[in-house]
Amino acid sequence: MDVDEIVRSLAVERLSVAEVAGRYGVGRDSIYRHLKNHESLRLVGGGDAAADEENLSLVESVAAIADRARNASKLAYQRGDLRLGGVLGDSAVRATNSLAALGVTSEAIAASFASASERSHLAQGLALAVENAALKSPEIAEPLARELEALGLHEWAEFLREEKEDSETGEHNEQ
C-alpha cells in the first residue's frame, strides 16, 4: 500500500474515505484512525483525553459530511441536476477546508501513515528479538510471559510458552 497514493486520492482526487478504502483495500476505520491520531488534534484539546474525544468526534463528523456531500454531488450530477450538484460540491469543499483548518491535511495524514508504519516495523523487530531471546534462554520465557499477561497481552504470553515448550522438545518450526 502506497501512503502517498492514498493521501493523493483523498486530497487531490477528493475521493470519499469509503472510495479510498475500497480502492486500496484498507478499512475506513484505518483512515479515520490516522485522522484521529494527528498531532494537531491533540494540540487543540490540550492533551486532555475528554477534549481529544470531543475533537475526534468533530473531525469524524466533518469528514463524514465531506464524504456524504461528495457522494451526493456525484449523484446529483449523474441525474442531471447541475445546480444541486454544485451546491453539494461546494459543501464538500467547505467541509474539507474545515478539516484543513483543524490541521488535518494530506501531509499530516501521510506523516501519520509513515509514523504508524515505522512503529509497526519497530514492534515487529522487538517481537522477533523477544522470541529469539526466549528461544536462546528458555528460562526467561516464563517471566516474560507473566509480564505480557500483566499487560493484557495473553496471546503473546501463550505464544512464548508454546515456543518454550517447542524448544524444549526440539519441535521449533521456522515461520
PDB file of C-alpha atoms in Angstrom:
ATOM      1  CA  MET A   1       0.000   0.000   0.000  1.00  0.00           C
ATOM      2  CA  ASP A   2       1.417   3.374  -1.027  1.00  0.00           C
ATOM      3  CA  VAL A   3       0.586   6.067   1.527  1.00  0.00           C
ATOM      4  CA  ASP A   4       1.223   8.848  -0.992  1.00  0.00           C
ATOM      5  CA  GLU A   5      -1.393   7.375  -3.322  1.00  0.00           C
ATOM      6  CA  ILE A   6      -3.959   7.202  -0.532  1.00  0.00           C
ATOM      7  CA  VAL A   7      -3.254  10.781   0.501  1.00  0.00           C
ATOM      8  CA  ARG A   8      -3.400  11.921  -3.129  1.00  0.00           C
ATOM      9  CA  SER A   9      -6.748  10.165  -3.557  1.00  0.00           C
ATOM     10  CA  LEU A  10      -8.171  11.954  -0.535  1.00  0.00           C
ATOM     11  CA  ALA A  11      -6.679  15.385  -1.114  1.00  0.00           C
ATOM     12  CA  VAL A  12      -6.273  15.776  -4.861  1.00  0.00           C
ATOM     13  CA  GLU A  13      -8.888  13.472  -6.349  1.00  0.00           C
ATOM     14  CA  ARG A  14     -11.191  14.337  -3.449  1.00  0.00           C
ATOM     15  CA  LEU A  15     -12.459  10.771  -3.241  1.00  0.00           C
ATOM     16  CA  SER A  16     -14.505   9.840  -0.225  1.00  0.00           C
ATOM     17  CA  VAL A  17     -12.931   7.828   2.559  1.00  0.00           C
ATOM     18  CA  ALA A  18     -15.143   4.886   1.558  1.00  0.00           C
ATOM     19  CA  GLU A  19     -13.931   5.083  -2.053  1.00  0.00           C
ATOM     20  CA  VAL A  20     -10.277   5.260  -0.982  1.00  0.00           C
ATOM     21  CA  ALA A  21     -10.759   2.373   1.444  1.00  0.00           C
ATOM     22  CA  GLY A  22     -12.271   0.250  -1.332  1.00  0.00           C
ATOM     23  CA  ARG A  23      -9.621   1.206  -3.875  1.00  0.00           C
ATOM     24  CA  TYR A  24      -6.656   0.377  -1.631  1.00  0.00           C
ATOM     25  CA  GLY A  25      -8.158  -2.446   0.405  1.00  0.00           C
ATOM     26  CA  VAL A  26      -7.922  -0.676   3.750  1.00  0.00           C
ATOM     27  CA  GLY A  27     -10.685  -0.141   6.233  1.00  0.00           C
ATOM     28  CA  ARG A  28     -12.405   3.214   6.602  1.00  0.00           C
ATOM     29  CA  ASP A  29     -11.605   2.953  10.297  1.00  0.00           C
ATOM     30  CA  SER A  30      -7.908   2.799   9.457  1.00  0.00           C
ATOM     31  CA  ILE A  31      -8.086   6.066   7.548  1.00  0.00           C
ATOM     32  CA  TYR A  32     -10.157   7.732  10.259  1.00  0.00           C
ATOM     33  CA  ARG A  33      -7.738   6.418  12.890  1.00  0.00           C
ATOM     34  CA  HIS A  34      -4.946   8.285  11.137  1.00  0.00           C
ATOM     35  CA  LEU A  35      -7.094  11.399  11.205  1.00  0.00           C
ATOM     36  CA  LYS A  36      -7.719  10.781  14.895  1.00  0.00           C
ATOM     37  CA  ASN A  37      -4.045  10.352  15.729  1.00  0.00           C
ATOM     38  CA  HIS A  38      -2.983  13.554  14.016  1.00  0.00           C
ATOM     39  CA  GLU A  39      -0.875  15.721  16.337  1.00  0.00           C
ATOM     40  CA  SER A  40      -2.813  18.929  15.707  1.00  0.00           C
ATOM     41  CA  LEU A  41      -5.902  17.412  17.243  1.00  0.00           C
ATOM     42  CA  ARG A  42      -4.025  16.822  20.496  1.00  0.00           C
ATOM     43  CA  LEU A  43      -2.909  20.449  20.460  1.00  0.00           C
ATOM     44  CA  VAL A  44      -6.480  21.647  20.033  1.00  0.00           C
ATOM     45  CA  GLY A  45      -7.525  19.550  23.018  1.00  0.00           C
ATOM     46  CA  GLY A  46      -4.505  20.481  25.146  1.00  0.00           C
ATOM     47  CA  GLY A  47      -3.730  16.828  25.880  1.00  0.00           C
ATOM     48  CA  ASP A  48      -6.990  16.275  27.758  1.00  0.00           C
ATOM     49  CA  ALA A  49      -8.463  12.846  26.960  1.00  0.00           C
ATOM     50  CA  ALA A  50     -12.059  14.108  27.079  1.00  0.00           C
ATOM     51  CA  ALA A  51     -11.169  17.003  24.770  1.00  0.00           C
ATOM     52  CA  ASP A  52      -9.359  14.602  22.427  1.00  0.00           C
ATOM     53  CA  GLU A  53     -12.530  12.500  22.163  1.00  0.00           C
ATOM     54  CA  GLU A  54     -14.573  15.627  21.510  1.00  0.00           C
ATOM     55  CA  ASN A  55     -12.141  16.734  18.799  1.00  0.00           C
ATOM     56  CA  LEU A  56     -12.186  13.275  17.280  1.00  0.00           C
ATOM     57  CA  SER A  57     -15.969  13.436  17.112  1.00  0.00           C
ATOM     58  CA  LEU A  58     -15.688  16.794  15.384  1.00  0.00           C
ATOM     59  CA  VAL A  59     -13.157  15.518  12.847  1.00  0.00           C
ATOM     60  CA  GLU A  60     -15.163  12.364  12.208  1.00  0.00           C
ATOM     61  CA  SER A  61     -18.341  14.395  11.773  1.00  0.00           C
ATOM     62  CA  VAL A  62     -16.739  16.866   9.376  1.00  0.00           C
ATOM     63  CA  ALA A  63     -15.077  14.040   7.409  1.00  0.00           C
ATOM     64  CA  ALA A  64     -18.432  12.245   7.187  1.00  0.00           C
ATOM     65  CA  ILE A  65     -20.110  15.452   5.984  1.00  0.00           C
ATOM     66  CA  ALA A  66     -17.431  15.868   3.306  1.00  0.00           C
ATOM     67  CA  ASP A  67     -17.881  12.230   2.203  1.00  0.00           C
ATOM     68  CA  ARG A  68     -21.664  12.491   2.054  1.00  0.00           C
ATOM     69  CA  ALA A  69     -21.585  15.824   0.250  1.00  0.00           C
ATOM     70  CA  ARG A  70     -19.139  14.463  -2.375  1.00  0.00           C
ATOM     71  CA  ASN A  71     -21.232  11.348  -2.920  1.00  0.00           C
ATOM     72  CA  ALA A  72     -24.484  13.328  -3.105  1.00  0.00           C
ATOM     73  CA  SER A  73     -22.880  15.805  -5.512  1.00  0.00           C
ATOM     74  CA  LYS A  74     -21.813  12.988  -7.844  1.00  0.00           C
ATOM     75  CA  LEU A  75     -25.302  11.515  -7.714  1.00  0.00           C
ATOM     76  CA  ALA A  76     -26.916  14.905  -8.450  1.00  0.00           C
ATOM     77  CA  TYR A  77     -24.627  15.417 -11.456  1.00  0.00           C
ATOM     78  CA  GLN A  78     -25.392  11.906 -12.702  1.00  0.00           C
ATOM     79  CA  ARG A  79     -29.101  12.701 -12.509  1.00  0.00           C
ATOM     80  CA  GLY A  80     -28.550  15.926 -14.429  1.00  0.00           C
ATOM     81  CA  ASP A  81     -29.234  18.317 -11.542  1.00  0.00           C
ATOM     82  CA  LEU A  82     -26.286  20.655 -12.056  1.00  0.00           C
ATOM     83  CA  ARG A  83     -27.431  23.269  -9.529  1.00  0.00           C
ATOM     84  CA  LEU A  84     -27.788  20.769  -6.691  1.00  0.00           C
ATOM     85  CA  GLY A  85     -24.547  19.047  -7.698  1.00  0.00           C
ATOM     86  CA  GLY A  86     -22.729  22.377  -7.495  1.00  0.00           C
ATOM     87  CA  VAL A  87     -24.227  23.265  -4.112  1.00  0.00           C
ATOM     88  CA  LEU A  88     -23.324  19.885  -2.696  1.00  0.00           C
ATOM     89  CA  GLY A  89     -19.838  20.084  -4.221  1.00  0.00           C
ATOM     90  CA  ASP A  90     -19.341  23.450  -2.530  1.00  0.00           C
ATOM     91  CA  SER A  91     -20.419  21.879   0.764  1.00  0.00           C
ATOM     92  CA  ALA A  92     -17.821  19.141   0.331  1.00  0.00           C
ATOM     93  CA  VAL A  93     -15.136  21.757  -0.322  1.00  0.00           C
ATOM     94  CA  ARG A  94     -16.144  23.751   2.772  1.00  0.00           C
ATOM     95  CA  ALA A  95     -16.034  20.602   4.915  1.00  0.00           C
ATOM     96  CA  THR A  96     -12.599  19.705   3.522  1.00  0.00           C
ATOM     97  CA  ASN A  97     -11.381  23.231   4.236  1.00  0.00           C
ATOM     98  CA  SER A  98     -12.658  22.878   7.793  1.00  0.00           C
ATOM     99  CA  LEU A  99     -10.564  19.740   8.190  1.00  0.00           C
ATOM    100  CA  ALA A 100      -7.533  21.649   6.928  1.00  0.00           C
ATOM    101  CA  ALA A 101      -8.244  24.389   9.489  1.00  0.00           C
ATOM    102  CA  LEU A 102      -8.091  21.693  12.177  1.00  0.00           C
ATOM    103  CA  GLY A 103      -4.669  20.660  10.872  1.00  0.00           C
ATOM    104  CA  VAL A 104      -5.872  17.552   9.049  1.00  0.00           C
ATOM    105  CA  THR A 105      -4.044  17.886   5.737  1.00  0.00           C
ATOM    106  CA  SER A 106      -2.750  15.396   3.197  1.00  0.00           C
ATOM    107  CA  GLU A 107       0.772  15.984   4.554  1.00  0.00           C
ATOM    108  CA  ALA A 108      -0.393  15.313   8.104  1.00  0.00           C
ATOM    109  CA  ILE A 109      -2.160  12.127   7.060  1.00  0.00           C
ATOM    110  CA  ALA A 110       0.950  10.984   5.154  1.00  0.00           C
ATOM    111  CA  ALA A 111       3.101  11.685   8.220  1.00  0.00           C
ATOM    112  CA  SER A 112       0.676   9.726  10.370  1.00  0.00           C
ATOM    113  CA  PHE A 113       0.788   6.749   7.969  1.00  0.00           C
ATOM    114  CA  ALA A 114       4.604   6.913   7.920  1.00  0.00           C
ATOM    115  CA  SER A 115       4.758   7.054  11.709  1.00  0.00           C
ATOM    116  CA  ALA A 116       2.398   4.091  12.032  1.00  0.00           C
ATOM    117  CA  SER A 117       4.457   2.128   9.515  1.00  0.00           C
ATOM    118  CA  GLU A 118       7.679   2.898  11.384  1.00  0.00           C
ATOM    119  CA  ARG A 119       6.143   1.904  14.712  1.00  0.00           C
ATOM    120  CA  SER A 120       4.848  -1.323  13.208  1.00  0.00           C
ATOM    121  CA  HIS A 121       8.315  -2.129  11.901  1.00  0.00           C
ATOM    122  CA  LEU A 122       9.862  -1.438  15.330  1.00  0.00           C
ATOM    123  CA  ALA A 123       7.215  -3.563  17.067  1.00  0.00           C
ATOM    124  CA  GLN A 124       7.893  -6.461  14.698  1.00  0.00           C
ATOM    125  CA  GLY A 125      11.629  -6.187  15.413  1.00  0.00           C
ATOM    126  CA  LEU A 126      11.002  -6.106  19.150  1.00  0.00           C
ATOM    127  CA  ALA A 127       8.729  -9.153  18.943  1.00  0.00           C
ATOM    128  CA  LEU A 128      11.347 -11.059  16.950  1.00  0.00           C
ATOM    129  CA  ALA A 129      14.081 -10.089  19.436  1.00  0.00           C
ATOM    130  CA  VAL A 130      11.951 -11.252  22.382  1.00  0.00           C
ATOM    131  CA  GLU A 131      11.146 -14.518  20.629  1.00  0.00           C
ATOM    132  CA  ASN A 132      14.817 -15.154  19.781  1.00  0.00           C
ATOM    133  CA  ALA A 133      15.916 -14.299  23.320  1.00  0.00           C
ATOM    134  CA  ALA A 134      13.340 -16.696  24.755  1.00  0.00           C
ATOM    135  CA  LEU A 135      14.482 -19.446  22.388  1.00  0.00           C
ATOM    136  CA  LYS A 136      18.142 -18.920  23.284  1.00  0.00           C
ATOM    137  CA  SER A 137      17.441 -18.585  27.015  1.00  0.00           C
ATOM    138  CA  PRO A 138      14.267 -20.559  27.767  1.00  0.00           C
ATOM    139  CA  GLU A 139      14.491 -19.628  31.457  1.00  0.00           C
ATOM    140  CA  ILE A 140      13.368 -16.077  30.595  1.00  0.00           C
ATOM    141  CA  ALA A 141      10.282 -17.218  28.670  1.00  0.00           C
ATOM    142  CA  GLU A 142       8.064 -17.637  31.734  1.00  0.00           C
ATOM    143  CA  PRO A 143       8.943 -14.275  33.379  1.00  0.00           C
ATOM    144  CA  LEU A 144       8.376 -12.575  30.013  1.00  0.00           C
ATOM    145  CA  ALA A 145       5.064 -14.398  29.617  1.00  0.00           C
ATOM    146  CA  ARG A 146       3.939 -13.208  33.087  1.00  0.00           C
ATOM    147  CA  GLU A 147       4.841  -9.607  32.188  1.00  0.00           C
ATOM    148  CA  LEU A 148       2.921  -9.888  28.940  1.00  0.00           C
ATOM    149  CA  GLU A 149      -0.120 -11.216  30.794  1.00  0.00           C
ATOM    150  CA  ALA A 150       0.112  -8.329  33.274  1.00  0.00           C
ATOM    151  CA  LEU A 151      -0.155  -6.006  30.270  1.00  0.00           C
ATOM    152  CA  GLY A 152      -3.190  -7.913  28.998  1.00  0.00           C
ATOM    153  CA  LEU A 153      -1.266  -9.486  26.116  1.00  0.00           C
ATOM    154  CA  HIS A 154      -2.432 -13.036  26.801  1.00  0.00           C
ATOM    155  CA  GLU A 155      -1.964 -14.284  23.233  1.00  0.00           C
ATOM    156  CA  TRP A 156       1.696 -13.192  23.255  1.00  0.00           C
ATOM    157  CA  ALA A 157       2.234 -14.837  26.638  1.00  0.00           C
ATOM    158  CA  GLU A 158       0.768 -18.084  25.339  1.00  0.00           C
ATOM    159  CA  PHE A 159       2.912 -17.825  22.208  1.00  0.00           C
ATOM    160  CA  LEU A 160       6.092 -17.543  24.312  1.00  0.00           C
ATOM    161  CA  ARG A 161       5.074 -20.504  26.435  1.00  0.00           C
ATOM    162  CA  GLU A 162       4.408 -22.572  23.317  1.00  0.00           C
ATOM    163  CA  GLU A 163       7.761 -21.547  21.836  1.00  0.00           C
ATOM    164  CA  LYS A 164       9.480 -22.564  25.085  1.00  0.00           C
ATOM    165  CA  GLU A 165       7.741 -25.958  25.056  1.00  0.00           C
ATOM    166  CA  ASP A 166       8.638 -26.461  21.391  1.00  0.00           C
ATOM    167  CA  SER A 167      12.292 -25.583  22.016  1.00  0.00           C
ATOM    168  CA  GLU A 168      12.423 -27.981  24.984  1.00  0.00           C
ATOM    169  CA  THR A 169      11.030 -30.809  22.853  1.00  0.00           C
ATOM    170  CA  GLY A 170      13.046 -29.818  19.777  1.00  0.00           C
ATOM    171  CA  GLU A 171       9.922 -29.102  17.723  1.00  0.00           C
ATOM    172  CA  HIS A 172      10.565 -25.421  16.915  1.00  0.00           C
ATOM    173  CA  ASN A 173       9.402 -24.632  13.404  1.00  0.00           C
ATOM    174  CA  GLU A 174      10.576 -21.555  11.492  1.00  0.00           C
ATOM    175  CA  GLN A 175       7.625 -19.482  10.340  1.00  0.00           C
TER     176      GLN A 175
END
